[in-house]
Amino acid sequence: MKKQNDKTILDLARTLQLSPATISRALNNNPNVKAKTRERILEAASELGYRKNTLASGLRSNKSNTIGLIVPRISMFFHAVVITEIQNLLHQQGYNLIICQSNDSLQLEKELADTLYASRVDAVIVACTLHTTEYTHFDKLLHNGIPVVFYDRVPIVPYEATMVKGDDEKGGYLAGKHLIENGCTRIGYISGPLTCSLYKERTAGFLRALEEQGVSLNPKWTFYQELTYDNAMHALNSMFTSDRTPDGIFTANDLSAIATIDFTRQKNILVPEQLKVIGYSNDPRSAIITPSITTIEQFPVKVGQQVVEKLLHILQQPRQTAIETEIVVTPVELIKRTSA
Amino acid sequence: MKKQNDKTILDLARTLQLSPATISRALNNNPNVKAKTRERILEAASELGYRKNTLASGLRSNKSNTIGLIVPRISMFFHAVVITEIQNLLHQQGYNLIICQSNDSLQLEKELADTLYASRVDAVIVACTLHTTEYTHFDKLLHNGIPVVFYDRVPIVPYEATMVKGDDEKGGYLAGKHLIENGCTRIGYISGPLTCSLYKERTAGFLRALEEQGVSLNPKWTFYQELTYDNAMHALNSMFTSDRTPDGIFTANDLSAIATIDFTRQKNILVPEQLKVIGYSNDPRSAIITPSITTIEQFPVKVGQQVVEKLLHILQQPRQTAIETEIVVTPVELIKRTSA
DNA sequence: TTGTACGCGTTATCAC
DNA sequence: GTGATAACGCGTACAA
């Protein structure tokens, strides 16, 4: 019925003829324990299969050794890799990770922030939804001393938190420059909504490259929309209605680039001869499709490392140093393949 | 400094002139509270922004409302989808999910089982590593009343737990049958290690199909190995050394099938004309590569649903009903594409 | 260096 | 239907 097997520090205290306080100290590496006593205790602990009750410990110390993560979806390759890295590093430090998916729903993101708060997590890591433009649902976390670290999709308005983001401006710039250097003059653009930091910056960089080279973007070939396969197809169909058609397209994710390749097959458009295509993220599919897709690598492992590094740094601080805005930018790189 | 803002049921009790017990009852839908009283309480709770401390609650009730999940890697598409489904369904029921990755390391799997046990999770969901052939590290969970549900990669020896698995025998059979029906007579096979339930069963089904049609498997074209890209390439190289070469290959995952396609390009072998290829899992990449790969769909969403259904059923039972072995088999389906 | 005693917030068990 | 109170297991002032 009950968990009869569960030993507590009281059990240890009894068998060792010591006080529970000493047991607790020994187990928490408190220096005020004689080396020999500690040894005896640790030995007995593993002997009896003692395991600390993290709930009781957390209740007392107001720490749960658990960190929450909110992410749009784990099935996106980029996020899967980032999360894996975060999880492995945190596990090494003795932290548990609660992973939650917002499914790109702002409503759900708010709910999850609440749940994590109620679960007394020690910190929260967030990649926002596509539609998160205000961040008040994270306020109560921050105001109660629970650090929040954003990554990838970060707040687009000033917000006092730590952020780790890819160099999206540069990524957009590299894409634009590469298209033009390869002779494109009639350029199409499929972007995500500008409410999201990623696309706002990719767009800025992309436009900077075009301007620099004196190429202008045709508004009729420019789309800001959720980056689904179907949406890309619609955009492409409308781009290729008149006689004058694009000779280069930059899509702000790889899924849209894949849709573009599929579209060119249907319409017998030759890639890269008649149309050059650049995607974003270096999704594994972009390397496998024919023609393989030129894209922007985001180094997800590095992103994960940075997130954890910053987080541990904050957690080690003597609690409640003033919240500051810190922005870490991780590198990007153009991966040249066949499509451009 | 402190979390001054945190209201407790004592705060509620004080402001409402009620006892903490009543507050607790109202908040937990205990019927022994007058409807009107409950209303007052709930109102005051949301008014004051009360949030139950799940640590304290868990300490007292010996439940954490948290469920642990151990999986080889979340970046595998199949698992990502299963986990997403599990996570969404459990969230609806008020459970948190701690996701852990074993990276296919038995050592780490054991460690994670321990950690989850120490975290007082209410249940554990497991997809084993490739190398898990004994299951004693889950014993202490089961013996302490923590249910364990296996899915996908399940124990290959009798073990008293609930398991949700794909119909791998049928999947293997469908693959074998399809190859032969399409005229293959010289058949190669790249499988995972037979220590893993998946490959053991896929192999059994595959062999059954061959036997049924009177086709025999050439041992020189049969490989049991970890299913990486490089390993597949090695196997293929050795299959295609002599004059007599296979005209059909079944690979027990899609990554190996993708490697096979790449290999045929290098060697100018025509697929499906000279060689037919069937993979397993319906990874998104298998649909995108040229030629697209015929494969076996495993319906990950259904797997996730079954896991949660069984789990909730167990959790609702009056605790510690005898542990029983229950096996749920989820469907598979042949997806016909170009490669076969 | 070690022991005593109390509190963390909730729920279970009694009483009424 | 409601209240008083003792646990749950651990950490930490304070005392020794």
XYZ file of C-alpha atoms (C1' of nucleotides) in Angstrom:
712
model
C 0.000 0.000 0.000
C 2.346 2.665 1.249
C 5.828 2.994 -0.081
C 7.228 0.990 2.776
C 10.590 0.941 1.130
C 11.162 4.644 1.218
C 13.927 5.508 3.621
C 14.070 8.985 5.081
C 16.847 10.837 6.793
C 15.179 9.829 10.054
C 15.743 6.195 9.221
C 19.364 6.927 8.543
C 19.627 8.924 11.743
C 18.219 6.054 13.729
C 20.464 3.372 12.301
C 23.550 5.542 12.619
C 22.728 6.992 16.018
C 22.996 10.496 14.675
C 20.624 13.418 14.388
C 18.674 13.999 11.185
C 20.327 17.394 10.951
C 23.752 15.841 10.580
C 22.452 13.487 7.939
C 20.992 16.390 6.032
C 24.215 18.322 6.249
C 26.318 15.431 5.073
C 24.039 14.819 2.123
C 24.152 18.454 1.083
C 27.914 18.818 1.280
C 27.728 21.183 4.193
C 31.329 21.657 5.385
C 30.335 21.410 9.047
C 30.535 17.642 9.161
C 33.533 15.596 10.178
C 34.939 13.832 7.156
C 34.622 10.475 8.795
C 31.022 11.032 9.819
C 30.121 12.080 6.317
C 31.723 8.945 4.973
C 29.728 6.735 7.295
C 26.548 8.527 6.326
C 27.095 8.355 2.598
C 27.931 4.699 2.870
C 24.828 3.903 4.865
C 22.742 5.973 2.485
C 23.728 4.003 -0.561
C 23.557 0.809 1.472
C 19.956 1.378 2.438
C 19.073 2.792 -0.941
C 18.217 6.180 0.450
C 16.858 8.712 -1.998
C 16.056 12.238 -1.016
C 12.455 13.271 -1.347
C 12.772 16.171 -3.725
C 9.255 17.319 -2.979
C 9.935 17.769 0.706
C 13.296 19.276 -0.036
C 11.778 21.676 -2.507
C 9.012 22.637 -0.159
C 11.515 23.515 2.509
C 14.106 25.245 0.381
C 11.768 26.751 -2.146
C 13.712 25.155 -4.984
C 12.519 22.318 -7.158
C 15.643 21.563 -9.158
C 13.333 21.544 -12.111
C 13.423 23.838 -15.100
C 10.522 24.426 -17.442
C 10.761 24.796 -21.204
C 8.079 26.172 -23.510
C 8.564 25.614 -27.192
C 6.201 25.800 -30.190
C 6.724 22.176 -31.232
C 9.439 19.645 -30.569
C 8.995 18.041 -33.979
C 10.789 20.961 -35.624
C 14.312 19.749 -36.198
C 15.983 22.915 -35.002
C 14.145 22.859 -31.713
C 14.628 19.136 -31.222
C 18.384 19.613 -31.388
C 18.406 22.673 -29.143
C 16.277 20.919 -26.552
C 18.427 17.813 -26.613
C 21.483 19.869 -25.899
C 19.765 21.802 -23.123
C 18.434 18.630 -21.581
C 21.764 16.859 -21.577
C 23.633 19.774 -20.067
C 21.029 20.402 -17.385
C 20.919 16.730 -16.495
C 24.621 16.865 -15.817
C 23.910 19.613 -13.310
C 21.207 17.642 -11.590
C 18.267 19.511 -13.047
C 15.102 17.991 -14.400
C 13.500 19.513 -17.457
C 9.774 19.816 -18.019
C 9.166 20.281 -21.722
C 5.899 21.876 -22.828
C 4.626 22.587 -26.337
C 2.556 25.642 -27.087
C 1.615 24.421 -30.566
C 2.123 28.042 -31.571
C -0.950 29.007 -29.569
C -0.591 32.147 -27.480
C -3.443 31.013 -25.273
C -1.661 27.748 -24.506
C 1.631 29.525 -23.943
C 0.009 31.639 -21.245
C -1.537 28.594 -19.659
C 1.798 26.772 -19.653
C 3.569 29.711 -18.061
C 0.974 29.534 -15.307
C 1.351 25.798 -14.868
C 5.102 26.041 -14.654
C 4.790 28.808 -12.132
C 2.498 26.658 -10.032
C 4.973 23.789 -10.317
C 7.577 25.960 -8.652
C 10.163 25.504 -11.371
C 13.475 27.220 -10.704
C 13.617 28.835 -14.133
C 11.848 28.875 -17.476
C 13.235 28.690 -20.999
C 10.990 29.978 -23.783
C 10.822 30.021 -27.544
C 7.734 32.133 -28.197
C 4.824 31.351 -30.441
C 4.471 33.064 -33.776
C 1.850 35.333 -32.281
C 3.418 36.386 -29.004
C 3.698 40.163 -29.096
C 3.176 40.942 -25.450
C 4.900 39.232 -22.604
C 2.970 40.062 -19.473
C 2.281 36.391 -18.837
C 5.958 36.010 -17.991
C 5.940 38.957 -15.605
C 4.845 37.021 -12.568
C 7.671 34.574 -13.087
C 10.266 37.296 -13.261
C 8.780 39.283 -10.417
C 8.886 36.246 -8.197
C 12.526 35.645 -8.834
C 12.130 32.933 -11.445
C 14.539 33.709 -14.285
C 13.235 33.492 -17.837
C 15.572 32.893 -20.757
C 14.237 33.328 -24.262
C 15.805 31.720 -27.293
C 15.264 31.780 -31.038
C 11.947 33.555 -31.035
C 12.555 36.350 -28.586
C 10.554 39.411 -27.557
C 10.477 42.125 -30.199
C 9.882 44.876 -27.689
C 12.224 45.809 -24.858
C 11.851 43.222 -22.129
C 14.037 42.666 -19.147
C 15.231 39.121 -19.632
C 18.061 37.120 -21.106
C 17.785 36.219 -24.773
C 19.762 33.899 -27.009
C 19.055 34.428 -30.664
C 20.512 33.545 -34.010
C 21.983 36.281 -36.145
C 18.878 36.487 -38.275
C 19.718 39.848 -39.745
C 22.940 38.404 -41.076
C 21.156 35.257 -42.256
C 18.731 37.337 -44.287
C 21.578 39.409 -45.630
C 23.588 36.372 -46.706
C 20.593 34.954 -48.520
C 19.877 38.188 -50.378
C 23.490 38.728 -51.295
C 23.917 35.183 -52.559
C 20.890 35.411 -54.816
C 22.088 38.627 -56.372
C 25.662 37.456 -56.760
C 24.288 34.534 -58.693
C 22.620 36.852 -61.122
C 19.093 37.120 -59.788
C 17.327 40.384 -60.520
C 13.651 39.499 -60.172
C 13.395 38.369 -56.607
C 10.497 36.841 -54.658
C 10.253 36.555 -50.881
C 8.184 34.297 -48.659
C 8.507 35.330 -45.034
C 6.808 34.556 -41.745
C 4.748 37.224 -40.008
C 6.691 40.294 -38.924
C 5.272 39.948 -35.431
C 7.936 37.337 -34.864
C 11.488 38.426 -34.130
C 12.935 35.914 -36.537
C 11.192 37.164 -39.625
C 11.436 40.780 -38.722
C 15.209 40.509 -38.666
C 15.598 38.177 -41.598
C 13.556 40.614 -43.585
C 15.684 43.548 -42.467
C 18.885 41.776 -43.476
C 17.440 40.609 -46.743
C 16.301 44.116 -47.663
C 19.673 45.509 -46.709
C 21.359 43.164 -49.165
C 18.958 44.085 -51.949
C 19.356 47.769 -51.358
C 23.102 47.475 -51.260
C 23.011 45.929 -54.721
C 20.349 48.240 -56.024
C 17.773 45.515 -56.515
C 14.225 46.198 -55.473
C 11.651 43.804 -54.137
C 8.378 43.468 -56.029
C 5.550 43.832 -53.485
C 3.475 41.406 -55.504
C 6.110 38.761 -54.946
C 6.420 39.405 -51.238
C 4.454 37.408 -48.672
C 4.262 37.598 -44.916
C 2.357 34.569 -43.739
C 2.515 31.497 -41.549
C 5.142 29.324 -43.163
C 3.177 26.211 -44.011
C 3.488 24.084 -47.116
C 0.079 25.088 -48.416
C 0.615 28.777 -47.826
C 3.847 28.585 -49.783
C 2.052 26.914 -52.682
C -0.540 29.669 -52.765
C 2.130 32.324 -52.771
C 4.010 30.586 -55.577
C 0.917 30.223 -57.679
C 0.273 33.918 -57.484
C 3.911 34.756 -58.227
C 3.871 32.729 -61.409
C 0.646 33.977 -62.961
C 1.862 36.735 -65.244
C 4.544 36.551 -67.939
C 7.160 38.195 -65.841
C 8.204 35.727 -63.165
C 10.893 35.652 -60.447
C 14.338 34.233 -61.125
C 15.200 33.937 -57.438
C 13.232 33.239 -54.257
C 14.199 33.471 -50.619
C 11.927 31.577 -48.235
C 12.347 32.195 -44.530
C 12.157 28.511 -43.654
C 13.060 25.249 -45.322
C 9.540 23.889 -45.495
C 8.584 26.720 -47.818
C 11.699 26.049 -49.859
C 10.698 22.413 -50.170
C 7.266 23.510 -51.351
C 9.000 25.719 -53.884
C 10.991 22.792 -55.251
C 7.825 20.734 -55.515
C 6.147 23.617 -57.312
C 8.943 23.922 -59.844
C 8.623 20.230 -60.633
C 4.935 20.571 -61.295
C 5.498 23.570 -63.549
C 8.640 22.256 -65.221
C 10.717 25.132 -64.014
C 14.421 24.313 -63.878
C 16.221 24.872 -60.573
C 18.734 26.463 -60.403
C 18.849 27.378 -64.112
C 15.585 29.294 -64.331
C 14.946 29.856 -60.658
C 17.260 29.973 -57.675
C 15.950 29.066 -54.231
C 17.308 29.668 -50.733
C 15.722 28.351 -47.554
C 16.473 28.806 -43.855
C 17.421 26.469 -40.983
C 19.236 23.601 -42.668
C 16.476 21.109 -42.020
C 17.645 17.569 -42.864
C 15.114 17.433 -45.667
C 16.767 20.344 -47.436
C 19.872 18.238 -48.015
C 17.957 15.244 -49.278
C 15.585 16.717 -51.797
C 16.592 17.001 -55.453
C 17.888 19.557 -56.133
C 19.366 19.993 -52.680
C 18.501 23.338 -51.141
C 20.915 26.147 -50.330
C 20.049 27.313 -46.846
C 21.197 29.020 -43.651
C 22.664 26.909 -40.838
C 21.761 28.044 -37.316
C 23.991 25.796 -35.193
C 21.315 24.603 -32.784
C 23.837 22.890 -30.519
C 25.544 26.203 -29.885
C 22.214 27.819 -29.165
C 21.451 25.172 -26.552
C 24.862 25.599 -24.971
C 24.477 29.344 -24.727
C 21.037 29.036 -23.179
C 22.288 26.712 -20.473
C 25.410 28.727 -19.835
C 23.432 31.915 -19.304
C 20.833 30.132 -17.234
C 23.305 28.517 -14.861
C 25.053 31.811 -14.481
C 21.826 33.468 -13.406
C 20.879 30.621 -11.082
C 24.227 30.788 -9.342
C 23.866 34.443 -8.598
C 22.905 35.387 -5.051
C 19.250 35.529 -5.968
C 17.428 38.516 -7.226
C 20.158 40.640 -8.549
C 18.318 43.212 -10.595
C 16.805 41.725 -13.736
C 18.762 42.830 -16.731
C 18.337 42.613 -20.435
C 21.115 40.575 -21.960
C 21.200 39.513 -25.582
C 23.463 36.770 -26.883
C 23.731 36.380 -30.635
C 24.697 32.996 -32.065
C 26.282 32.606 -35.508
C 24.713 31.623 -38.808
C 26.303 30.374 -42.000
C 25.300 30.044 -45.624
C 25.258 26.411 -46.766
C 25.733 26.342 -50.534
C 23.956 23.524 -52.319
C 22.424 23.023 -55.736
C 19.286 25.132 -55.616
C 21.169 28.430 -55.797
C 13.582 38.696 -1.722
C 11.072 36.117 -0.594
C 8.095 35.304 -2.714
C 5.949 37.732 -0.815
C 3.211 37.349 -3.337
C 2.558 33.711 -2.758
C -0.814 33.215 -1.185
C -1.473 30.006 0.692
C -4.655 28.354 1.750
C -4.020 29.872 5.163
C -4.244 33.324 3.656
C -7.504 32.367 2.047
C -8.742 30.881 5.289
C -7.974 34.057 7.132
C -9.628 36.419 4.688
C -12.701 34.232 4.363
C -12.967 33.321 8.025
C -12.887 29.641 7.199
C -10.588 26.804 8.118
C -7.766 25.760 5.784
C -9.350 22.329 5.574
C -12.455 23.716 3.959
C -10.399 25.696 1.506
C -8.503 22.595 0.559
C -11.686 20.616 0.106
C -13.250 23.264 -2.077
C -10.174 23.485 -4.247
C -10.059 19.739 -4.735
C -13.707 19.285 -5.637
C -14.462 17.416 -2.481
C -18.259 17.015 -2.353
C -18.390 17.833 1.331
C -18.571 21.562 0.822
C -21.683 23.649 0.527
C -22.063 24.901 -3.010
C -22.208 28.478 -1.868
C -19.102 28.176 0.277
C -17.163 26.651 -2.593
C -18.218 29.508 -4.802
C -16.985 32.090 -2.334
C -13.705 30.250 -2.022
C -13.072 29.854 -5.705
C -13.855 33.474 -6.260
C -11.504 34.646 -3.548
C -8.834 32.284 -4.840
C -8.792 33.748 -8.315
C -9.182 37.203 -6.841
C -6.063 36.888 -4.738
C -4.217 34.955 -7.414
C -3.894 31.867 -5.307
C -1.943 28.972 -6.815
C -1.596 25.656 -5.116
C 1.893 24.675 -4.135
C 2.223 21.352 -5.905
C 5.305 20.479 -3.905
C 3.504 20.669 -0.602
C 0.515 18.930 -2.065
C 2.695 16.183 -3.434
C 4.565 15.779 -0.200
C 1.367 15.248 1.700
C -0.549 13.158 -0.810
C 2.407 11.269 -2.141
C 1.542 12.255 -5.694
C 3.429 14.679 -7.864
C 1.072 14.987 -10.810
C 4.153 14.541 -12.902
C 4.873 11.747 -15.324
C 8.308 10.793 -16.573
C 9.159 9.754 -20.117
C 12.356 8.057 -21.262
C 12.989 7.937 -24.968
C 16.112 7.281 -27.069
C 16.021 10.641 -28.825
C 13.306 13.195 -29.441
C 14.767 14.143 -32.802
C 13.458 10.935 -34.350
C 10.298 11.953 -36.132
C 8.245 9.012 -34.942
C 9.050 9.690 -31.312
C 8.559 13.432 -31.653
C 5.010 12.851 -32.828
C 4.235 10.240 -30.180
C 5.562 12.487 -27.429
C 3.632 15.477 -28.679
C 0.429 13.515 -28.533
C 1.197 12.154 -25.077
C 2.117 15.571 -23.806
C -1.021 17.243 -25.093
C -3.328 14.591 -23.699
C -1.634 14.524 -20.315
C -1.684 18.293 -20.083
C -5.452 18.182 -20.505
C -5.564 15.945 -17.457
C -3.406 18.263 -15.402
C -0.220 16.238 -15.578
C 3.254 17.559 -16.193
C 5.633 15.576 -18.337
C 9.355 15.247 -17.724
C 10.990 14.139 -20.951
C 14.381 12.437 -20.746
C 16.590 11.146 -23.541
C 18.700 8.057 -23.105
C 20.662 8.656 -26.313
C 20.336 4.907 -26.765
C 22.663 4.371 -23.820
C 21.614 1.652 -21.404
C 23.719 3.219 -18.692
C 21.916 6.523 -19.069
C 18.548 4.812 -19.196
C 19.240 3.252 -15.822
C 20.350 6.561 -14.413
C 17.236 8.288 -15.698
C 14.979 5.641 -14.200
C 16.661 6.363 -10.879
C 16.308 10.103 -11.239
C 12.643 9.824 -12.098
C 12.118 7.553 -9.148
C 13.767 10.097 -6.881
C 11.586 12.820 -8.375
C 8.533 10.933 -7.174
C 6.862 10.831 -10.573
C 3.441 9.192 -10.608
C 4.257 6.994 -13.586
C 6.912 6.400 -16.207
C 6.618 5.907 -19.954
C 9.527 4.204 -21.694
C 10.780 3.481 -25.176
C 13.855 1.352 -24.509
C 17.323 1.788 -25.915
C 18.573 -0.494 -28.639
C 20.562 -2.400 -26.063
C 18.087 -2.893 -23.252
C 17.722 -6.622 -22.754
C 17.120 -6.723 -19.037
C 14.698 -4.572 -17.165
C 15.614 -4.775 -13.519
C 16.220 -1.038 -13.374
C 12.462 -0.591 -13.705
C 11.698 -3.055 -10.938
C 11.914 -0.589 -8.109
C 9.444 1.673 -9.849
C 6.930 -1.095 -10.287
C 7.465 -2.490 -6.824
C 6.813 0.898 -5.302
C 3.533 1.296 -7.062
C 4.761 3.486 -9.899
C 3.261 2.154 -13.126
C 5.547 1.747 -16.129
C 4.180 1.769 -19.662
C 6.460 0.735 -22.498
C 5.887 1.745 -26.079
C 7.493 1.023 -29.442
C 10.622 -0.649 -28.163
C 9.235 -2.965 -25.534
C 10.760 -5.759 -23.437
C 11.501 -8.889 -25.424
C 11.249 -11.127 -22.393
C 8.163 -11.597 -20.254
C 7.818 -8.556 -18.036
C 4.880 -7.521 -15.969
C 3.992 -4.148 -17.397
C 1.779 -2.510 -19.964
C 3.141 -2.274 -23.487
C 1.972 -0.439 -26.578
C 3.684 -1.612 -29.712
C 3.294 -1.389 -33.454
C 2.421 -4.482 -35.395
C 6.003 -5.007 -36.480
C 5.521 -8.588 -37.504
C 2.871 -7.465 -39.932
C 5.017 -4.563 -41.092
C 7.864 -6.911 -41.940
C 5.456 -9.249 -43.653
C 3.938 -6.484 -45.783
C 7.374 -5.356 -46.868
C 8.482 -8.864 -47.840
C 5.284 -9.617 -49.656
C 5.349 -6.369 -51.600
C 8.891 -6.939 -52.803
C 8.077 -10.408 -54.057
C 4.797 -9.406 -55.646
C 6.764 -6.844 -57.597
C 8.997 -9.541 -58.985
C 11.981 -9.469 -56.671
C 13.750 -12.793 -56.248
C 17.198 -11.795 -55.023
C 16.465 -10.026 -51.790
C 18.728 -8.131 -49.400
C 17.887 -7.152 -45.832
C 19.313 -4.505 -43.538
C 17.918 -4.880 -40.033
C 18.610 -3.483 -36.595
C 19.999 -5.752 -33.864
C 17.716 -8.613 -32.873
C 18.082 -7.632 -29.222
C 15.450 -4.988 -29.932
C 11.810 -6.011 -30.079
C 11.200 -3.993 -33.212
C 13.714 -5.747 -35.393
C 13.104 -9.151 -33.963
C 9.500 -8.933 -35.049
C 10.040 -7.172 -38.329
C 12.493 -9.908 -39.213
C 10.047 -12.632 -38.232
C 7.317 -11.136 -40.431
C 9.693 -10.528 -43.280
C 10.931 -14.114 -43.212
C 7.383 -15.408 -43.032
C 6.543 -13.565 -46.246
C 9.602 -14.917 -48.013
C 8.916 -18.455 -46.916
C 5.326 -18.218 -47.974
C 6.465 -17.316 -51.476
C 9.309 -19.767 -51.540
C 12.007 -17.114 -51.712
C 15.084 -17.554 -49.576
C 17.249 -14.887 -47.995
C 20.924 -14.830 -48.907
C 22.890 -14.682 -45.615
C 25.539 -12.615 -47.369
C 22.940 -9.966 -48.062
C 21.558 -9.948 -44.558
C 22.771 -7.487 -41.929
C 21.876 -6.978 -38.279
C 23.460 -3.758 -37.163
C 22.767 -0.362 -35.697
C 20.801 1.450 -38.351
C 23.030 4.394 -39.126
C 23.705 5.933 -42.505
C 27.314 4.770 -42.581
C 26.502 1.234 -41.522
C 23.973 1.007 -44.331
C 26.584 2.171 -46.832
C 28.989 -0.510 -45.679
C 26.352 -3.176 -45.997
C 25.414 -2.001 -49.478
C 29.002 -1.963 -50.635
C 29.433 -5.552 -49.621
C 26.125 -6.574 -51.210
C 27.149 -5.142 -54.548
C 30.645 -6.590 -54.879
C 30.040 -9.746 -56.887
C 28.267 -10.087 -60.228
C 25.094 -11.389 -58.725
C 23.413 -8.500 -56.935
C 20.071 -8.009 -55.176
C 17.009 -6.802 -57.046
C 15.141 -5.864 -53.868
C 16.119 -4.565 -50.447
C 14.151 -4.149 -47.251
C 15.683 -1.823 -44.701
C 14.196 -1.771 -41.217
C 14.250 2.002 -40.982
C 13.989 4.913 -43.391
C 17.453 6.284 -42.769
C 18.939 3.100 -44.193
C 16.561 3.343 -47.130
C 17.726 6.885 -47.761
C 21.314 5.667 -47.684
C 20.316 3.014 -50.185
C 18.904 5.614 -52.557
C 22.090 7.648 -52.258
C 24.109 4.517 -52.955
C 22.152 3.714 -56.101
C 22.801 7.209 -57.393
C 26.518 6.824 -56.901
C 26.510 3.469 -58.640
C 24.049 4.389 -61.355
C 21.603 1.724 -60.322
C 18.054 2.477 -61.392
C 15.366 2.473 -58.733
C 12.861 0.899 -59.011
C 13.770 -0.650 -62.369
C 16.887 -2.518 -61.282
C 16.439 -2.414 -57.560
C 13.371 -2.037 -55.387
C 13.658 -0.498 -51.934
C 11.328 -0.492 -48.941
C 11.970 1.389 -45.716
C 10.172 1.597 -42.385
C 8.512 4.392 -40.349
C 7.358 6.884 -42.964
C 9.877 9.501 -41.982
C 9.129 12.802 -43.747
C 12.372 12.488 -45.669
C 11.203 9.279 -47.318
C 8.465 11.184 -49.118
C 10.749 13.954 -50.265
C 13.709 12.110 -51.684
C 13.784 11.164 -55.376
C 12.665 8.499 -55.952
C 10.242 8.639 -53.055
C 10.509 5.648 -50.775
C 7.884 2.985 -50.228
C 7.666 2.478 -46.491
C 5.577 1.337 -43.517
C 3.433 3.878 -41.676
C 3.247 3.413 -37.897
C 0.557 5.963 -36.942
C 2.453 7.638 -34.111
C -0.569 9.660 -33.021
C -2.491 6.472 -32.348
C 0.440 5.086 -30.401
C 0.491 8.174 -28.200
C -3.248 7.965 -27.634
C -3.066 4.338 -26.614
C -0.221 4.995 -24.216
C -2.132 7.741 -22.447
C -5.355 5.795 -22.408
C -3.728 2.804 -20.751
C -1.785 4.982 -18.368
C -4.782 6.949 -17.151
C -6.662 3.730 -16.709
C -3.942 2.383 -14.457
C -3.638 5.623 -12.509
C -7.345 5.696 -11.844
C -7.326 2.257 -10.367
C -7.462 1.995 -6.577
C -3.707 1.798 -6.329
C -1.677 -1.322 -6.378
C -3.956 -3.723 -8.119
C -1.696 -6.603 -9.051
C 0.713 -5.683 -11.847
C -0.342 -7.373 -15.023
C 1.161 -7.786 -18.428
C -0.981 -6.120 -21.035
C 0.011 -5.734 -24.662
C -1.697 -3.320 -27.030
C -0.849 -3.634 -30.705
C -1.255 -0.582 -32.932
C -1.758 -0.852 -36.702
C 0.721 -0.436 -39.523
C 0.173 0.198 -43.201
C 2.198 -0.110 -46.385
C 2.690 3.268 -48.074
C 3.330 2.641 -51.762
C 5.616 5.132 -53.428
C 8.108 5.042 -56.285
C 10.995 3.053 -54.883
C 9.140 -0.274 -55.039
C 31.236 19.254 15.219
C 26.585 17.775 16.469
C 21.735 17.971 18.325
C 17.026 20.312 19.087
C 13.150 22.190 17.385
C 10.463 24.408 14.233
C 8.427 25.668 9.704
C 7.593 25.010 4.591
C 1.900 24.437 2.439
C -1.064 20.932 1.932
C -4.124 17.088 2.974
C -6.088 13.303 6.047
C -8.262 12.244 10.272
C -10.683 13.058 13.544
C -14.156 15.542 16.073
C -18.257 18.461 16.224
C -20.775 20.788 6.299
C -17.044 22.590 8.879
C -13.016 23.117 12.139
C -8.763 21.772 14.674
C -4.631 19.493 14.192
C -1.325 16.160 13.119
C 1.339 14.435 9.746
C 4.370 14.364 4.994
C 10.335 14.683 4.797
C 13.602 17.948 4.775
C 16.633 22.192 5.924
C 18.275 25.481 9.118
C 18.458 28.842 12.996
C 19.993 28.247 17.418
C 21.775 25.991 21.203
C 25.195 22.951 23.117
